[in-house]
mmCIF file of C-alpha atoms in Angstrom:
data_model
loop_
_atom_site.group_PDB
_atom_site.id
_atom_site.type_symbol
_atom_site.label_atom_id
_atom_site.label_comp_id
_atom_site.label_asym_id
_atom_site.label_seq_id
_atom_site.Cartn_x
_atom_site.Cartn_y
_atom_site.Cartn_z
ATOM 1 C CA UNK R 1 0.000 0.000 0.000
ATOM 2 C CA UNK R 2 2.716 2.589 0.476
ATOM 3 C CA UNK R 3 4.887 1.965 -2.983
ATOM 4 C CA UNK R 4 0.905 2.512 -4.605
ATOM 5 C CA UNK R 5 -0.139 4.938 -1.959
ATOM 6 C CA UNK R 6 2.627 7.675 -3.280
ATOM 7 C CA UNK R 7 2.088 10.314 -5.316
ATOM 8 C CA UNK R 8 3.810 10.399 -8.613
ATOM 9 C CA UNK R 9 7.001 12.321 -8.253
ATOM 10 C CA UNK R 10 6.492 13.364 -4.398
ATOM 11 C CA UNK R 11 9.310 14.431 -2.615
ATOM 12 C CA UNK R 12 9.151 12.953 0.874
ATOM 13 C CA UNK R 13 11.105 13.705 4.225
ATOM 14 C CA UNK R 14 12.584 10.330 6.056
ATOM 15 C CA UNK R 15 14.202 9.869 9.161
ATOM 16 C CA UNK R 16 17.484 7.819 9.718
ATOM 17 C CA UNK R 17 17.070 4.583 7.485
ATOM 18 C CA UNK R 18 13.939 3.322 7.381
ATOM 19 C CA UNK R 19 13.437 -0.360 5.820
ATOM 20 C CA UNK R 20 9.611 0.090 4.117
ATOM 21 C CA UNK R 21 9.930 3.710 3.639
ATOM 22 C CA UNK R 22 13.400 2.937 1.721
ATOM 23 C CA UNK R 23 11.856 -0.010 -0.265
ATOM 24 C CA UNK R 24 9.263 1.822 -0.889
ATOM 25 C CA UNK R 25 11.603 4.676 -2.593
ATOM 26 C CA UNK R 26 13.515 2.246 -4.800
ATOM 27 C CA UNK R 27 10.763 0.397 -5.649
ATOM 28 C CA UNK R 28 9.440 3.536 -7.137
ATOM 29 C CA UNK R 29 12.240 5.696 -8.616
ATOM 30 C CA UNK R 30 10.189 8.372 -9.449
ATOM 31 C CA UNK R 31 10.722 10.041 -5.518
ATOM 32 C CA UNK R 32 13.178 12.708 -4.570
ATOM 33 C CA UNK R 33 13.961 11.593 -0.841
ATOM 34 C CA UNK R 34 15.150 14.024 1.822
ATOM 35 C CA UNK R 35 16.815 11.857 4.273
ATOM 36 C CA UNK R 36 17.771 13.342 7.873
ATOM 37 C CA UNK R 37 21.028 11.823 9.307
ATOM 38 C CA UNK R 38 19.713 10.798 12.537
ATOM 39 C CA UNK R 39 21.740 8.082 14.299
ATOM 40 C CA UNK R 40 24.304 8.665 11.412
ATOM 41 C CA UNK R 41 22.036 6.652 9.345
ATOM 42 C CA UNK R 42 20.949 9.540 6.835
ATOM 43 C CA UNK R 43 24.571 9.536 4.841
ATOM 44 C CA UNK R 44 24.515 5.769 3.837
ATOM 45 C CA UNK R 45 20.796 5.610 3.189
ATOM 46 C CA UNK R 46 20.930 8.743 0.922
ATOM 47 C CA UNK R 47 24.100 7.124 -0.920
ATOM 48 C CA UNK R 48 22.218 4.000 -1.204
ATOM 49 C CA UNK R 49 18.885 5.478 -3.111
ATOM 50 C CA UNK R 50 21.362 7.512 -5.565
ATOM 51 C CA UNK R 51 23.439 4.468 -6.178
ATOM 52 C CA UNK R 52 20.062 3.301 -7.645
ATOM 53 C CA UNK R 53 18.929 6.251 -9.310
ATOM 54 C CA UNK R 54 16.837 7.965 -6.772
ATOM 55 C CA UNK R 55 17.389 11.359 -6.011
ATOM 56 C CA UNK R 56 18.239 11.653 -2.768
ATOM 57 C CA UNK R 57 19.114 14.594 -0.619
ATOM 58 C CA UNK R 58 21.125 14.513 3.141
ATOM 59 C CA UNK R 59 20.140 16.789 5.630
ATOM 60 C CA UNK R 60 21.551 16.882 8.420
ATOM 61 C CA UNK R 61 19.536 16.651 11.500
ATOM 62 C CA UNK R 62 18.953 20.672 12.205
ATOM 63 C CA UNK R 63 17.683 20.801 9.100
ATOM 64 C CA UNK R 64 14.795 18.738 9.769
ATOM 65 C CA UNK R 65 11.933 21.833 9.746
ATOM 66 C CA UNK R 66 13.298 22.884 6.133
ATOM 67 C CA UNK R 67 12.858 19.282 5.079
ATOM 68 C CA UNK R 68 9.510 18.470 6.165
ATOM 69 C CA UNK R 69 8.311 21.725 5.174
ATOM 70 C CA UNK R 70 10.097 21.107 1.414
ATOM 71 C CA UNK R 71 8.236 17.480 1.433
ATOM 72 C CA UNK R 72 5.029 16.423 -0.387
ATOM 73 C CA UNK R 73 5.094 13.715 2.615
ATOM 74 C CA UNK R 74 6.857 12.752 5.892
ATOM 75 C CA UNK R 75 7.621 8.887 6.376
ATOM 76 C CA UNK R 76 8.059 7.736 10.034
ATOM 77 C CA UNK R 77 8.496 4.706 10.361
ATOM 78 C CA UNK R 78 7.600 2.405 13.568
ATOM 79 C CA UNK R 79 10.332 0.693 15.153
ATOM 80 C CA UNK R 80 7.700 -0.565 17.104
ATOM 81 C CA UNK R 81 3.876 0.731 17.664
ATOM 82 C CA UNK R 82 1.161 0.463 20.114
ATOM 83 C CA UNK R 83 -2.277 1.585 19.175
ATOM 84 C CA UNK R 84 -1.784 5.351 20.256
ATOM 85 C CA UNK R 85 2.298 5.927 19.911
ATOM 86 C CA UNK R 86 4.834 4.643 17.859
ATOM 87 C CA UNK R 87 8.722 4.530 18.988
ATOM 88 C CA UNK R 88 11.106 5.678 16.051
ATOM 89 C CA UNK R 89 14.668 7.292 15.234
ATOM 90 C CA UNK R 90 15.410 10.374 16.857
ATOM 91 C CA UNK R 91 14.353 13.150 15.416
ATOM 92 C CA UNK R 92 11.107 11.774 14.048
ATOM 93 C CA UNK R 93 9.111 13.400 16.884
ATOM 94 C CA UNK R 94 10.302 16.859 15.333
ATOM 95 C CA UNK R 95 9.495 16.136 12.082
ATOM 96 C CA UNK R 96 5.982 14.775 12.845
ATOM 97 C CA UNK R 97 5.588 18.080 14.810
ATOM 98 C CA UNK R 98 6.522 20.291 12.182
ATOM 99 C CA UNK R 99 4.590 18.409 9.513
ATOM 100 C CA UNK R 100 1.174 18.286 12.079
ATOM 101 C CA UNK R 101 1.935 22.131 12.667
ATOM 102 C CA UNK R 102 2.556 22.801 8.980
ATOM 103 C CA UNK R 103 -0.182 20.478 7.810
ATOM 104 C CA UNK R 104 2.067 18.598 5.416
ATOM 105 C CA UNK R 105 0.457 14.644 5.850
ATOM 106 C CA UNK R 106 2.330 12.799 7.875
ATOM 107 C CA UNK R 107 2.405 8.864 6.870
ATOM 108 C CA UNK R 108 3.019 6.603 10.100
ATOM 109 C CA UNK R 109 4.433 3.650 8.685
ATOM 110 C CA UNK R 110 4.021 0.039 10.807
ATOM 111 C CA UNK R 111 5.470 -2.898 9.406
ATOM 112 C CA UNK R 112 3.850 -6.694 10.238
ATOM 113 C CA UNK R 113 5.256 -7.642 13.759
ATOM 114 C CA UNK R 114 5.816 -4.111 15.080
ATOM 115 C CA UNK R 115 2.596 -3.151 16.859
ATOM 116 C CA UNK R 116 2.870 -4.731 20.872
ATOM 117 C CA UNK R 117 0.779 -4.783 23.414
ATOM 118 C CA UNK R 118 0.745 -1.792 25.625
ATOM 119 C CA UNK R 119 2.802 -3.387 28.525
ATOM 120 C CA UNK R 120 5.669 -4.564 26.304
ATOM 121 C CA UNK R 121 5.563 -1.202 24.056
ATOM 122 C CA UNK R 122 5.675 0.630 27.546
ATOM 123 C CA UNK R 123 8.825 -1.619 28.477
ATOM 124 C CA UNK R 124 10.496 -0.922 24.979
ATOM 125 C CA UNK R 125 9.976 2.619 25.587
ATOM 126 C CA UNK R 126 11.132 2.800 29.214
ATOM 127 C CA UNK R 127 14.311 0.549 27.912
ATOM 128 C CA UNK R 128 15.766 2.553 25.020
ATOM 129 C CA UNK R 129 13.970 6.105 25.382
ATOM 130 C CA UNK R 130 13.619 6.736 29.158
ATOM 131 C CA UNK R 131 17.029 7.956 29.698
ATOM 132 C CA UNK R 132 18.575 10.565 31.782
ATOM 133 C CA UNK R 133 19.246 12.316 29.039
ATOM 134 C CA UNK R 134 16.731 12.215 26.877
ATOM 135 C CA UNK R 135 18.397 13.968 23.416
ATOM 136 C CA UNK R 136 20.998 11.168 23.722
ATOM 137 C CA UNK R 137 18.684 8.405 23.570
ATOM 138 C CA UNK R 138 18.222 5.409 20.869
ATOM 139 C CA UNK R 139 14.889 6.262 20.442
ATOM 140 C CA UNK R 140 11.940 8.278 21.024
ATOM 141 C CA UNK R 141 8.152 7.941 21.565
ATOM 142 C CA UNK R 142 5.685 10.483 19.452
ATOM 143 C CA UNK R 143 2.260 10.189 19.510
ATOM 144 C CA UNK R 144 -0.076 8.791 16.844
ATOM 145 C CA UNK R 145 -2.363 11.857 16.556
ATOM 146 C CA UNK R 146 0.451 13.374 15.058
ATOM 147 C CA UNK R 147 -0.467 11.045 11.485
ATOM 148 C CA UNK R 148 -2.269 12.287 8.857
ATOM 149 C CA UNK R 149 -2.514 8.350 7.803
ATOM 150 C CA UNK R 150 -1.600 5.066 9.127
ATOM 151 C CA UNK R 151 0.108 2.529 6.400
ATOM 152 C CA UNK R 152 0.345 -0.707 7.556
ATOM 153 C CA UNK R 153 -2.499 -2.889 9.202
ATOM 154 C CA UNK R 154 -6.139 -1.079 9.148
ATOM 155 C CA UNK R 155 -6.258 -1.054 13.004
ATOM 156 C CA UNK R 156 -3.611 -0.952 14.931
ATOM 157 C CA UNK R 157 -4.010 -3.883 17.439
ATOM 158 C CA UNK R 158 -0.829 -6.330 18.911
ATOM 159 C CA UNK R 159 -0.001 -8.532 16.497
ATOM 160 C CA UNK R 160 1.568 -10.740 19.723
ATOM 161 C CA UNK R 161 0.869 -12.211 22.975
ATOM 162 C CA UNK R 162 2.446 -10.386 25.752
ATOM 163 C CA UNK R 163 5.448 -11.960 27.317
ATOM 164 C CA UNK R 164 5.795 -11.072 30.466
ATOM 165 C CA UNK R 165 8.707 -12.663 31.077
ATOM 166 C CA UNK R 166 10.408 -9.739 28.592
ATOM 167 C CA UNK R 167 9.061 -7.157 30.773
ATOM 168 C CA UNK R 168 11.626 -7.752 33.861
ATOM 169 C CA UNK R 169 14.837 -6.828 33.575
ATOM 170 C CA UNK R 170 18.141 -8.673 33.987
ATOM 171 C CA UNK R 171 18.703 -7.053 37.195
ATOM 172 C CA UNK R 172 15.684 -8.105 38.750
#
């Protein structure tokens, strides 16, 4: 639904290196991509789409406002997903802002096997985004409101059974 779902010729904002949203792209070939280094992911995704004939820009991650506002469409994709937030690269929380604020759609983008129960998402979140220091963490939490459209299952519902084993830590 996403390769179809594009406009012809859209230039779309990414974050980091996503997997669908960068299938998506050179499945296509018709997209100009702006991808924002986040994680120092941007450089080697934006390489790999113009190694294959997309047009890809970098931007590096202050540039992220300019981007989404010089977008037909924002990407984020779901690292994982519960049915009202989805946990992605840094910096995807400020381009979903700027693209709700700007009203440029904002695609949320939720692979199969990504959307948990709330328990484990909270645990996920609390794990790699819950950090003293919260502009230095792996990842961050944004909520779903923030899409214009969800790509990916109709509903969002847990695709798994919790576990609660996975919800204690090591330490414990």
């Amino acid at each position: 639904m996403l390769i179809e779902g594009l406009p012809e010729g859209a230039a779309v904002c990414v974050v980091g290196w996503p997997d669908l949203a960068g299938e998506a792209a050179l499945r296509r070939g018709d997209l100009t991509v702006f991808a924002v280094d986040a994680l120092d992911q941007g450089s080697g995704f934006a390489r790999r789409l113009d190694r294959a004939g997309v047009t890809a820009e970098l931007v590096d991650a202050g540039g992220v406002a300019a981007a989404v506002l010089a977008a037909d469409i924002v990407l984020v994709e779901a690292l994982a997903a519960s049915p009202t937030e989805l946990l992605a690269v840094p910096c995807s929380r400020a381009a979903a802002s700027v693209a709700y604020c700007s009203e440029v759609p904002l695609w949320a983008v939720v692979g199969v096997g990504r959307c948990l129960p709330n328990a484990a998402f909270a645990s996920m979140v609390e794990r790699v985004a819950d950090v003293r220091v919260p502009w230095m963490a792996e990842a961050e939490p944004l909520p779903l409101g923030l899409a214009s459209h969800v790509i990916g299952d109709a509903v969002l519902a847990p695709e798994c059974p919790l576990a609660q084993e996975l919800l204690r830590s090591a330490n414990a």
